[in-house]
CSV table of C-alpha atoms and ligand atoms in Angstrom, one decimal:
chain,number,residue,atom,x,y,z
I,1,UNK,CA,102.2,-122.4,-118.7
I,2,UNK,CA,103.5,-120.2,-115.9
I,3,UNK,CA,102.7,-121.5,-112.4
I,4,UNK,CA,101.0,-118.2,-111.5
I,5,UNK,CA,98.6,-116.1,-113.6
I,6,UNK,CA,99.4,-112.5,-114.5
I,7,UNK,CA,96.7,-111.4,-112.2
I,8,UNK,CA,98.2,-113.3,-109.3
I,9,UNK,CA,101.6,-111.7,-110.0
I,10,UNK,CA,100.0,-108.2,-110.4
I,11,UNK,CA,98.1,-108.4,-107.1
I,12,UNK,CA,101.2,-109.8,-105.4
I,13,UNK,CA,103.5,-107.0,-106.7
I,14,UNK,CA,100.9,-104.2,-106.4
I,15,UNK,CA,98.5,-105.3,-103.7
I,16,UNK,CA,95.4,-103.2,-103.3
I,17,UNK,CA,94.0,-102.0,-100.0
I,18,UNK,CA,97.0,-102.9,-97.8
I,19,UNK,CA,97.0,-101.5,-94.3
I,20,UNK,CA,94.6,-101.2,-91.4
I,21,UNK,CA,91.5,-99.1,-90.5
I,22,UNK,CA,91.4,-97.2,-87.3
I,23,UNK,CA,88.1,-97.8,-85.6
I,24,UNK,CA,87.2,-100.6,-88.0
I,25,UNK,CA,83.6,-101.9,-87.6
I,26,UNK,CA,84.8,-105.5,-88.0
I,27,UNK,CA,88.1,-107.2,-87.8
I,28,UNK,CA,88.8,-110.8,-88.8
I,29,UNK,CA,92.1,-112.6,-88.3
I,30,UNK,CA,92.9,-116.1,-89.4
I,31,UNK,CA,96.1,-118.2,-89.6
I,32,UNK,CA,97.1,-121.4,-91.2
I,33,UNK,CA,98.8,-123.6,-88.7
I,34,UNK,CA,100.6,-125.6,-91.4
I,35,UNK,CA,102.3,-122.8,-93.2
I,36,UNK,CA,102.1,-120.3,-90.4
I,37,UNK,CA,100.7,-117.5,-92.7
I,38,UNK,CA,98.4,-114.9,-91.1
I,39,UNK,CA,95.8,-112.7,-92.6
I,40,UNK,CA,93.9,-109.8,-91.0
I,41,UNK,CA,90.9,-108.0,-92.6
I,42,UNK,CA,89.5,-104.7,-91.5
I,43,UNK,CA,86.0,-103.5,-92.6
I,44,UNK,CA,84.2,-100.2,-92.5
I,45,UNK,CA,80.4,-100.9,-92.8
I,46,UNK,CA,77.8,-98.3,-93.3
I,47,UNK,CA,74.1,-99.1,-93.8
I,48,UNK,CA,74.9,-102.7,-94.6
I,49,UNK,CA,77.5,-101.8,-97.3
I,50,UNK,CA,81.2,-102.5,-97.1
I,51,UNK,CA,82.4,-98.9,-97.6
I,52,UNK,CA,86.1,-99.6,-96.9
I,53,UNK,CA,88.4,-102.6,-96.5
I,54,UNK,CA,92.0,-103.1,-95.8
I,55,UNK,CA,94.3,-106.1,-95.1
I,56,UNK,CA,97.5,-107.0,-93.5
I,57,UNK,CA,98.9,-110.4,-94.6
I,58,UNK,CA,102.0,-112.0,-93.3
I,59,UNK,CA,102.3,-114.8,-95.7
I,60,UNK,CA,103.1,-116.1,-99.1
I,61,UNK,CA,102.5,-114.4,-102.5
I,62,UNK,CA,99.3,-116.3,-103.1
I,63,UNK,CA,97.9,-115.2,-99.8
I,64,UNK,CA,98.8,-111.6,-100.5
I,65,UNK,CA,97.3,-111.8,-104.0
I,66,UNK,CA,94.2,-113.5,-102.5
I,67,UNK,CA,93.8,-110.8,-99.9
I,68,UNK,CA,94.2,-108.0,-102.4
I,69,UNK,CA,91.7,-109.5,-104.9
I,70,UNK,CA,89.2,-110.3,-102.1
I,71,UNK,CA,89.2,-106.7,-100.8
I,72,UNK,CA,88.6,-105.6,-104.4
I,73,UNK,CA,85.7,-108.0,-104.7
I,74,UNK,CA,83.9,-107.0,-101.6
I,75,UNK,CA,84.3,-103.2,-101.6
I,76,UNK,CA,80.9,-101.6,-102.1
I,77,UNK,CA,79.1,-104.9,-101.7
I,78,UNK,CA,76.3,-105.6,-99.2
I,79,UNK,CA,77.0,-107.8,-96.2
I,80,UNK,CA,74.9,-110.6,-97.7
I,81,UNK,CA,76.7,-110.3,-101.1
I,82,UNK,CA,80.0,-110.4,-99.3
I,83,UNK,CA,79.0,-113.6,-97.4
I,84,UNK,CA,78.5,-115.3,-100.8
I,85,UNK,CA,82.1,-114.8,-101.8
I,86,UNK,CA,84.0,-118.1,-101.5
I,87,UNK,CA,87.6,-118.8,-101.8
I,88,UNK,CA,87.0,-120.4,-105.2
I,89,UNK,CA,85.5,-117.1,-106.4
I,90,UNK,CA,88.6,-115.3,-105.2
I,91,UNK,CA,90.9,-117.8,-106.9
I,92,UNK,CA,88.8,-117.6,-110.1
I,93,UNK,CA,89.0,-113.8,-110.1
I,94,UNK,CA,92.8,-114.3,-110.0
I,95,UNK,CA,92.6,-116.6,-113.1
I,96,UNK,CA,93.3,-119.5,-110.9
I,97,UNK,CA,95.8,-120.7,-108.3
I,98,UNK,CA,97.9,-123.9,-108.3
I,99,UNK,CA,96.1,-126.7,-106.4
I,100,UNK,CA,98.5,-126.7,-103.6
I,101,UNK,CA,98.0,-122.9,-103.2
I,102,UNK,CA,94.2,-123.0,-103.0
I,103,UNK,CA,94.4,-122.9,-99.2
I,104,UNK,CA,95.8,-119.4,-99.4
I,105,UNK,CA,92.5,-118.2,-100.9
I,106,UNK,CA,90.7,-119.9,-98.0
I,107,UNK,CA,92.4,-117.5,-95.6
I,108,UNK,CA,90.7,-114.6,-97.5
I,109,UNK,CA,87.2,-116.1,-97.3
I,110,UNK,CA,87.6,-117.0,-93.7
I,111,UNK,CA,89.1,-113.6,-92.6
I,112,UNK,CA,86.2,-111.8,-94.3
I,113,UNK,CA,83.6,-114.0,-92.6
I,114,UNK,CA,85.2,-113.5,-89.2
I,115,UNK,CA,85.3,-109.7,-89.7
I,116,UNK,CA,81.6,-109.7,-90.6
I,117,UNK,CA,80.9,-111.8,-87.5
I,118,UNK,CA,82.9,-109.4,-85.4
I,119,UNK,CA,80.7,-106.6,-86.8
I,120,UNK,CA,77.5,-108.4,-85.9
I,121,UNK,CA,78.8,-109.3,-82.5
I,122,UNK,CA,79.9,-105.8,-81.7
I,123,UNK,CA,76.6,-104.4,-82.7
I,124,UNK,CA,74.4,-107.0,-81.1
I,125,UNK,CA,72.9,-108.0,-84.4
I,126,UNK,CA,71.5,-111.5,-84.5
I,127,UNK,CA,72.7,-113.9,-87.2
I,128,UNK,CA,72.6,-117.5,-88.3
I,129,UNK,CA,75.9,-119.0,-87.2
I,130,UNK,CA,75.8,-121.4,-90.2
I,131,UNK,CA,76.7,-118.4,-92.4
I,132,UNK,CA,80.0,-118.0,-90.5
I,133,UNK,CA,81.5,-121.5,-90.6
I,134,UNK,CA,85.1,-121.3,-91.5
I,135,UNK,CA,87.3,-124.0,-93.0
I,136,UNK,CA,89.1,-125.2,-89.9
I,137,UNK,CA,89.9,-128.6,-91.2
I,138,UNK,CA,90.7,-127.7,-94.8
I,139,UNK,CA,93.8,-125.6,-94.2
K,201,FES,FE1,100.0,-120.7,-96.6
K,201,FES,FE2,100.0,-119.5,-98.9
K,201,FES,S1,101.4,-121.0,-98.2
K,201,FES,S2,98.7,-119.1,-97.1
């Protein structure tokens, strides 16, 4: 069996939603100190819905594929639905990642959470911090 699924290869070769958003409503950036990869997610939010999302990822192919798939998964979703999306859901949507590449999908989950937190902070919206815990130790 190939190491990477066709979906991973597709999203790596033709990543969706690459770029940045001017005047984004929320921005989240995370890095993995071990591999040095960095992911940045930009969100446009209107009436509790993710109306647009873009990413910039300086990282490995799995990180690029994870960012691309994650942006596809959250576009059009509510904030609460988006908060439910785990790195495992991103990896499953890609038809799996090799075990030693699962941490790449963690970057996507965490960057999205931080972008939503940024949106709440900027707008003075109260939230439960437990919803925004990121995987500091699991990278
Ligand atoms: Fe670090 Fe993929 S090797 S994000």
